[in-house]
Short mmCIF file of C-alpha atoms and ligand atoms in Angstrom, two decimals:
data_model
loop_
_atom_site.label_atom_id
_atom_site.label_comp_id
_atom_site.label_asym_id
_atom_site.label_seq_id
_atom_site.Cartn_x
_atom_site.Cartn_y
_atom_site.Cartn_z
CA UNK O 5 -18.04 -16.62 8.43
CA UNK O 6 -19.84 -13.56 9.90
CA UNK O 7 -16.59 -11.14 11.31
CA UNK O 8 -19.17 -9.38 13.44
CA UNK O 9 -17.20 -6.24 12.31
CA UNK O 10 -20.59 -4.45 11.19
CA UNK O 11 -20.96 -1.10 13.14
CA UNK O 12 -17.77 -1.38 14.27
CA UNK O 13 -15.25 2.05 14.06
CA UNK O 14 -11.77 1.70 12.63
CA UNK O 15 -9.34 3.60 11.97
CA UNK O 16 -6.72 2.69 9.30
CA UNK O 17 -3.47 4.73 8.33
CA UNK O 18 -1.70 5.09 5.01
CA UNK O 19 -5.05 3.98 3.50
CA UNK O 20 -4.92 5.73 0.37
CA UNK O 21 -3.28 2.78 -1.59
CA UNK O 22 -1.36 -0.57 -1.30
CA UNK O 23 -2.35 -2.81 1.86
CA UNK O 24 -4.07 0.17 3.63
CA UNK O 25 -6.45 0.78 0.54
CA UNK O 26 -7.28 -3.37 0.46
CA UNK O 27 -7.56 -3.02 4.56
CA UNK O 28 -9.99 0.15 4.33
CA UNK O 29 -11.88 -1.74 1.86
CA UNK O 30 -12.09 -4.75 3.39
CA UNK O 31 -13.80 -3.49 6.72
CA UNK O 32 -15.98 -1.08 4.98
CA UNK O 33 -17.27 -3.88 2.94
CA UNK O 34 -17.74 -6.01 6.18
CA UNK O 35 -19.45 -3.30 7.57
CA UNK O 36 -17.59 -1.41 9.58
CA UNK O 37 -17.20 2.16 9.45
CA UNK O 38 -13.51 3.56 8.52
CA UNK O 39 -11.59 6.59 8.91
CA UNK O 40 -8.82 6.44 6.35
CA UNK O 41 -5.72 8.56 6.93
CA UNK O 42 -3.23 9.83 4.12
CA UNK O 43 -1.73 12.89 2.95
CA UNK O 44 -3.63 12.82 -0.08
CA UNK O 45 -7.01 11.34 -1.61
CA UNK O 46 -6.26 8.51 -4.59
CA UNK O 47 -8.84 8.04 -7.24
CA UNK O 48 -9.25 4.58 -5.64
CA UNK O 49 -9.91 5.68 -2.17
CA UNK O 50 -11.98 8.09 -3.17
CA UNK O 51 -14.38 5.57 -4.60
CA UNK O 52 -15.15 4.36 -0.97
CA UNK O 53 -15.84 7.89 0.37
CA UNK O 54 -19.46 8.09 1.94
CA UNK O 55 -21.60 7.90 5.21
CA UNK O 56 -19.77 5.07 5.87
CA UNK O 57 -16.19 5.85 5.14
CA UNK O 58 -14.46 9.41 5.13
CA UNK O 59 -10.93 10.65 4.70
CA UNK O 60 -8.87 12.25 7.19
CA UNK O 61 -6.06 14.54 4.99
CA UNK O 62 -2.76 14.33 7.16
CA UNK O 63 0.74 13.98 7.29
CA UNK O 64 1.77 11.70 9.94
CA UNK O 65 5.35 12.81 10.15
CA UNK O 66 3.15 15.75 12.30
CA UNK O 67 2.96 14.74 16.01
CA UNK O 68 -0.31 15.93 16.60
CA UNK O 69 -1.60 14.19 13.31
CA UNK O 70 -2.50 10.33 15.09
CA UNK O 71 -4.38 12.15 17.50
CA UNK O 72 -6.02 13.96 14.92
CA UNK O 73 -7.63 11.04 13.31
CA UNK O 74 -8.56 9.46 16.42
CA UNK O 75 -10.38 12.31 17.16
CA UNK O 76 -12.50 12.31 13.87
CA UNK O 77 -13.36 8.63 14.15
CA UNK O 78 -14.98 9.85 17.71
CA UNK O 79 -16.34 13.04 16.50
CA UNK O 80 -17.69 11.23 13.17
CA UNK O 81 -18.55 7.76 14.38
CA UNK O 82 -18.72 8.18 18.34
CA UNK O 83 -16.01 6.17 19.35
CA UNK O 84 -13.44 3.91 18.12
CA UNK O 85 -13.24 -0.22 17.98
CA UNK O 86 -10.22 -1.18 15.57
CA UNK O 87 -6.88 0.52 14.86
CA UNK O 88 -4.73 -0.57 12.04
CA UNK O 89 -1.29 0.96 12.16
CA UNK O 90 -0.51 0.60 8.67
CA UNK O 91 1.32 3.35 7.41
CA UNK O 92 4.93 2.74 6.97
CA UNK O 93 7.73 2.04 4.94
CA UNK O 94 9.77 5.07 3.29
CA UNK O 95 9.27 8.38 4.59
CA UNK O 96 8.72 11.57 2.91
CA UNK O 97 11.82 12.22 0.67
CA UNK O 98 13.12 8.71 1.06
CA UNK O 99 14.08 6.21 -1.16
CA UNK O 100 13.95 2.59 -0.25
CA UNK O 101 15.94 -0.11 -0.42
CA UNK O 102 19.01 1.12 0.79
CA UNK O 103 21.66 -1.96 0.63
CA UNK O 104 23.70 -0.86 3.61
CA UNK O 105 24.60 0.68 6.74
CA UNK O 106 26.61 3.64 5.55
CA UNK O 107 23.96 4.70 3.21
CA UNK O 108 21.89 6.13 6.23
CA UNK O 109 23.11 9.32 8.11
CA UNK O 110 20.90 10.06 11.29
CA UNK O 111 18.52 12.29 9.24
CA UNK O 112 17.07 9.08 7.45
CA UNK O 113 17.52 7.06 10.57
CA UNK O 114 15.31 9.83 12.57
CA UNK O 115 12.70 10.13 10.11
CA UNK O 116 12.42 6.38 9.46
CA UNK O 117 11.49 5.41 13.07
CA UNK O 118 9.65 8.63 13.10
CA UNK O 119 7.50 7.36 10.60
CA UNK O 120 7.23 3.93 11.12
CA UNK O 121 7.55 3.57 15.07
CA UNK O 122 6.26 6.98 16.09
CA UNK O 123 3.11 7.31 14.26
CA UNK O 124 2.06 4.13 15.67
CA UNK O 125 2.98 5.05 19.32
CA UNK O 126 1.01 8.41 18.74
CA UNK O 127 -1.51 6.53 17.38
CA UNK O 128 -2.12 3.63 19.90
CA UNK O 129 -1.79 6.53 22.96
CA UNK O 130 -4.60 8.53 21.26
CA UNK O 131 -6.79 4.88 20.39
CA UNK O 132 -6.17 3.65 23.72
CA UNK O 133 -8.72 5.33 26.09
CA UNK O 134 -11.42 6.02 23.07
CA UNK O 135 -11.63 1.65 23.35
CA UNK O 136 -11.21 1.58 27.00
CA UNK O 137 -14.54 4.15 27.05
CA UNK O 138 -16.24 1.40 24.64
CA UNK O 139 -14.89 -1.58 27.39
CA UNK O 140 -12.39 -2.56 24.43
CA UNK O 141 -10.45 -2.89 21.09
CA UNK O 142 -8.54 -4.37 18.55
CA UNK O 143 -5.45 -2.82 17.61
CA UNK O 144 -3.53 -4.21 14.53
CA UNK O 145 0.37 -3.20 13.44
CA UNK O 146 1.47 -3.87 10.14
CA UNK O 147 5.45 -4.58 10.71
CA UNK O 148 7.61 -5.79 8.39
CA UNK O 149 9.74 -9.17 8.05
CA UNK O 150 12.79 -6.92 8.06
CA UNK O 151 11.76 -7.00 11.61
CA UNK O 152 12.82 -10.68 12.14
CA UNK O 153 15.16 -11.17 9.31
CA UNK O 154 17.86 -8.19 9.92
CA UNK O 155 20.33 -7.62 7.05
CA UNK O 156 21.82 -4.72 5.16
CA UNK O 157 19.05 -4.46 3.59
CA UNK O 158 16.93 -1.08 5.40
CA UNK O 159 18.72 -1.79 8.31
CA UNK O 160 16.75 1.26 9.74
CA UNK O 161 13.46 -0.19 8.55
CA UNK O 162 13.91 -3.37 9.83
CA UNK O 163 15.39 -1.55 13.44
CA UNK O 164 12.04 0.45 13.36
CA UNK O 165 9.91 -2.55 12.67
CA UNK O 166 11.20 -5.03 15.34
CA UNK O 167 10.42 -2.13 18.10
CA UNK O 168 7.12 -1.99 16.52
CA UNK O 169 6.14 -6.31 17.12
CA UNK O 170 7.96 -5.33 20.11
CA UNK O 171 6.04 -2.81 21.46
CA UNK O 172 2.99 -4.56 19.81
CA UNK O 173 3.65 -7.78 22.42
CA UNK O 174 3.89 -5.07 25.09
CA UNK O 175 0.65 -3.25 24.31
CA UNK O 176 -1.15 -6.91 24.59
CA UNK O 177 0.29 -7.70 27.93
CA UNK O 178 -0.35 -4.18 29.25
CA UNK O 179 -4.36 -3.97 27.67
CA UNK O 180 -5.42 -7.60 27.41
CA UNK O 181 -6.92 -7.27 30.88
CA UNK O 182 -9.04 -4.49 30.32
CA UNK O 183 -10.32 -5.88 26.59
CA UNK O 184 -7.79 -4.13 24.14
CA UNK O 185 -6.21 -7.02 22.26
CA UNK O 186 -3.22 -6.16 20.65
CA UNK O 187 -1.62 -7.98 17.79
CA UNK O 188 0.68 -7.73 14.44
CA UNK O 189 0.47 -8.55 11.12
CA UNK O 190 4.48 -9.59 9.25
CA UNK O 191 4.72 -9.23 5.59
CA UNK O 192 6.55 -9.96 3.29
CA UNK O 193 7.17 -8.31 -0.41
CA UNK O 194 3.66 -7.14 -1.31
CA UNK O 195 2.57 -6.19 -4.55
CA UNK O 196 2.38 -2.18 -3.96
CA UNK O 197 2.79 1.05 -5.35
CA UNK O 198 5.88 1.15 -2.96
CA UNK O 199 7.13 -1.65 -5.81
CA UNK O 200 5.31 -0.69 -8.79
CA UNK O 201 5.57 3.04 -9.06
CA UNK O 202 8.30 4.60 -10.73
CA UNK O 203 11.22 5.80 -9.09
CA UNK O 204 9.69 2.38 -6.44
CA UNK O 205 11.62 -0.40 -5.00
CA UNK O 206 11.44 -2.40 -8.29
CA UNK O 207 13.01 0.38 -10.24
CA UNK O 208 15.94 0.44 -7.43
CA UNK O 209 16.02 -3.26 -6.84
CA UNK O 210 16.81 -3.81 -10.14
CA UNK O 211 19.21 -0.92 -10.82
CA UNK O 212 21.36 -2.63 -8.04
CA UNK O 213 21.10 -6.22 -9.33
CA UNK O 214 21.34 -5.21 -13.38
CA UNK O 215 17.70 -6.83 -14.08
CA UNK O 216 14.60 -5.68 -15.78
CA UNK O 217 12.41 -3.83 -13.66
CA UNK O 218 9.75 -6.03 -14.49
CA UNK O 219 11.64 -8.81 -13.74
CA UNK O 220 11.52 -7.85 -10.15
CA UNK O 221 8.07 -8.18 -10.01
CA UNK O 222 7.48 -11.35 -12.05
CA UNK O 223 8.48 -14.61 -10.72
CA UNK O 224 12.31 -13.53 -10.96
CA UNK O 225 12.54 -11.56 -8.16
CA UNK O 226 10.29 -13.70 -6.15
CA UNK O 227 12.77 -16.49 -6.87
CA UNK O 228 15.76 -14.17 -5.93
CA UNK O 229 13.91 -13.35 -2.52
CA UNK O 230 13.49 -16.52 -2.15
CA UNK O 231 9.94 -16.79 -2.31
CA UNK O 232 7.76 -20.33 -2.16
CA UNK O 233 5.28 -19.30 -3.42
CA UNK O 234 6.74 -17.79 -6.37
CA UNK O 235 5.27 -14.56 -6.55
CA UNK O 236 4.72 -11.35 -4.59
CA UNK O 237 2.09 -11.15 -1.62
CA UNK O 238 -1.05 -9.25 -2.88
CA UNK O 239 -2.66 -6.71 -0.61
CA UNK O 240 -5.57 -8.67 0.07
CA UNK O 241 -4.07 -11.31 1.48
CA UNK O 242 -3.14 -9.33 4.20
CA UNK O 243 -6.23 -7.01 4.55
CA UNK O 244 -8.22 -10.87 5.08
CA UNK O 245 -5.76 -11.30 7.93
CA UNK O 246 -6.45 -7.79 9.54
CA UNK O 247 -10.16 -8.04 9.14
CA UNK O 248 -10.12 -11.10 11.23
CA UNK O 249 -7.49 -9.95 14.03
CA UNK O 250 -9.94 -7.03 14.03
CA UNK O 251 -12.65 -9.40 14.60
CA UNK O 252 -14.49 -10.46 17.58
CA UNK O 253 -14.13 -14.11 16.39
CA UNK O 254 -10.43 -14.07 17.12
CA UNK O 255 -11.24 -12.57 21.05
CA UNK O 256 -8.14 -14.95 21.57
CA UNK O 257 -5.56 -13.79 20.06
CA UNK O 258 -3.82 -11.38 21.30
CA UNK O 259 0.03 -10.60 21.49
CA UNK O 260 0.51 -12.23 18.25
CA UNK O 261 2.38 -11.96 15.01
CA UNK O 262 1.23 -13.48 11.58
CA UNK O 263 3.28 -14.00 9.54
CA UNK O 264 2.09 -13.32 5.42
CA UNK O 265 5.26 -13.60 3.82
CA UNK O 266 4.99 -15.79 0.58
CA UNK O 267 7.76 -18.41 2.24
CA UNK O 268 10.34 -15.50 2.91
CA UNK O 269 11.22 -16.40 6.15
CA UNK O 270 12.76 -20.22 6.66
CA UNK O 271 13.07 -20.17 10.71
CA UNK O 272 10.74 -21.59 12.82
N1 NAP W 325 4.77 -3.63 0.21
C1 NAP W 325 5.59 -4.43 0.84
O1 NAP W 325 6.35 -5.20 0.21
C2 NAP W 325 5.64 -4.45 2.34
C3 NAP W 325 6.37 -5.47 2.97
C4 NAP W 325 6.43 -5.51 4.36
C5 NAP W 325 5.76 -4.57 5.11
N2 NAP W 325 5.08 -3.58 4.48
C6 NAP W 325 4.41 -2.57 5.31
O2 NAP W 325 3.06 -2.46 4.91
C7 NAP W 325 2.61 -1.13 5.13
C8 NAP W 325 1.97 -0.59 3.85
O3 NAP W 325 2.92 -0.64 2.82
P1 NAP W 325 2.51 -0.45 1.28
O4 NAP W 325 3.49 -1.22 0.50
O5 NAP W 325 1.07 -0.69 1.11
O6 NAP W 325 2.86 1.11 1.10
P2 NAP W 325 2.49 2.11 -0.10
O7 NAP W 325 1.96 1.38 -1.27
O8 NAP W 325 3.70 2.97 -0.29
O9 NAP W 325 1.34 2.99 0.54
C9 NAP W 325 1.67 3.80 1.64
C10 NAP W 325 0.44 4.46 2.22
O10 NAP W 325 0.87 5.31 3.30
C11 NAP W 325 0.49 6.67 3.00
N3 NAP W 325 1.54 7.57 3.47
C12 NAP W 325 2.82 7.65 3.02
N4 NAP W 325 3.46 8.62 3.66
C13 NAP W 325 2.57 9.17 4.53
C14 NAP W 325 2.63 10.22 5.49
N5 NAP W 325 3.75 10.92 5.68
N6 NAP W 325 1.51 10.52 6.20
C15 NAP W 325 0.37 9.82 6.00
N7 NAP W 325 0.26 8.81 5.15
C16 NAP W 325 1.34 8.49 4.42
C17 NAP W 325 0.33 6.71 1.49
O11 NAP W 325 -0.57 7.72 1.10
P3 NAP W 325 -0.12 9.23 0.74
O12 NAP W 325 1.07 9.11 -0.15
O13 NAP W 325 -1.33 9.83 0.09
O14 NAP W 325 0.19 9.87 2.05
C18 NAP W 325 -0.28 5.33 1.23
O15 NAP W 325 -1.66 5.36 1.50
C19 NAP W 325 3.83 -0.35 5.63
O16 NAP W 325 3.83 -0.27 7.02
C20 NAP W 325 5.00 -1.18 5.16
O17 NAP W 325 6.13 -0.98 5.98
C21 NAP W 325 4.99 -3.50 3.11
#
């Protein structure tokens, strides 16, 4: 299937590694052009780099850093087509999972939704007329199914993620009529260097629960999560749902949330 997505501008944040990496990939390689936002460039990322895809340095935890890489996608590409809110999860200086409530004081509560709400609002205000100039968009948030499972499990994550499908459902109702379509993308445990990298959440998952580390991330842990699959998400199973909510094909969607979550979830 052609995605139509050649030509196209997007911008995707926290594209350095995990699902932003496969996302950042996965448009550049169905020929759209890509600004990629991070703090830093990874070996991997870098790889990408050229006409077609540059890096934008920043810290989002800066206000003025969404706007930022709006602005280079218009100054680079002239304009802007596709916005993947992607960055997420811990914040600088954060470690996640937290197991409950009275872990979090309101520093980690501020800087969570900071990061994970925030960004995104900064983001999609800066997007927002850039499409409108082109007559329209695609704008794709990456939540979280903490966001429809709550527990004491990030129960500041999860807080931060339902106002994000929230505000996602909000955006579609508010844009849809003037071409922005607006929708979100739910996953579930992803293979990631959020899990994998030392000091990550497989490390602290399984200092918690007494197991191998690498237990977590084998069929173990999927099975203690619950999993149907068996196994972890990978990050291009959701990047192959992004690219086509980004595409033209899906000019119907909008306002929706898609689930990717291995079987997590068990409600309808
Ligand atoms: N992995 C999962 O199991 C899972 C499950 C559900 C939802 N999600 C969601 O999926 C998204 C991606 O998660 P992931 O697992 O791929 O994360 P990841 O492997 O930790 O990658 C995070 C990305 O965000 C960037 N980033 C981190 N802090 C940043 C900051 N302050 N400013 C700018 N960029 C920053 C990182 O690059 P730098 O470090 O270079 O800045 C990196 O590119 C998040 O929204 C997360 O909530 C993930």
């Amino acid at each position: 299937m052609d995605l139509q997505l050649s030509g196209r501008v997007a911008v995707v944040t926290g594209a350095s590694k995990g699902i932003g990496l496969a996302i950042a990939a996965t448009l550049r390689a169905e020929g759209a052009r890509v600004v990629a936002a991070s703090r830093k460039l990874s070996p991997e990322l870098a790889e990408l780099v050229g006409d077609d895809l540059i890096h934008v340095p920043v810290d989002l935890m800066d206000p003025d850093a969404p706007g930022s890489v709006v602005r280079a996608a218009v100054d680079t590409f002239g304009g802007l087509d596709i916005l993947v809110n992607n960055a997420g999860g811990p914040p600088p200086g954060i470690t996640m999972p937290t197991f409950s409530f009275f872990d979090l004081d309101d520093e980690n509560w501020r800087s969570v939704f900071e990061f994970n709400l925030f960004s995104t609002v900064r983001a999609v205000r800066a997007a927002i007329p850039a499409m409108l100039a082109r007559g329209g968009g695609s704008i794709i948030n990456i939540s979280s199914t903490h966001a429809r499972q709550p527990s004491a499990v990030n129960v500041d994550y999860g807080a931060a993620k339902a106002a994000m499908t929230n505000l996602g459902k909000a955006l579609s109702d508010e844009f849809g009529p003037r071409g922005i379509r607006v929708n979100t993308v739910t996953p579930g445990p992803v293979r990631t260097p959020w899990w994998t990298d030392a000091g990550g959440a497989a490390e602290v998952f399984a200092a918690k629960v007494g197991m191998e580390r690498d237990a977590v991330l084998d069929g173990t842990g999927a099975q203690m999560m619950n999993l149907t699959t068996g196994r972890l998400g990978e990050p291009q199973e959701i990047a192959d749902v992004v690219a086509l909510l980004a595409s033209p094909r899906a000019a119907s969607t909008t306002g929706a949330d898609y689930i990717v979550d291995a079987g997590l979830l068990k409600t309808v």
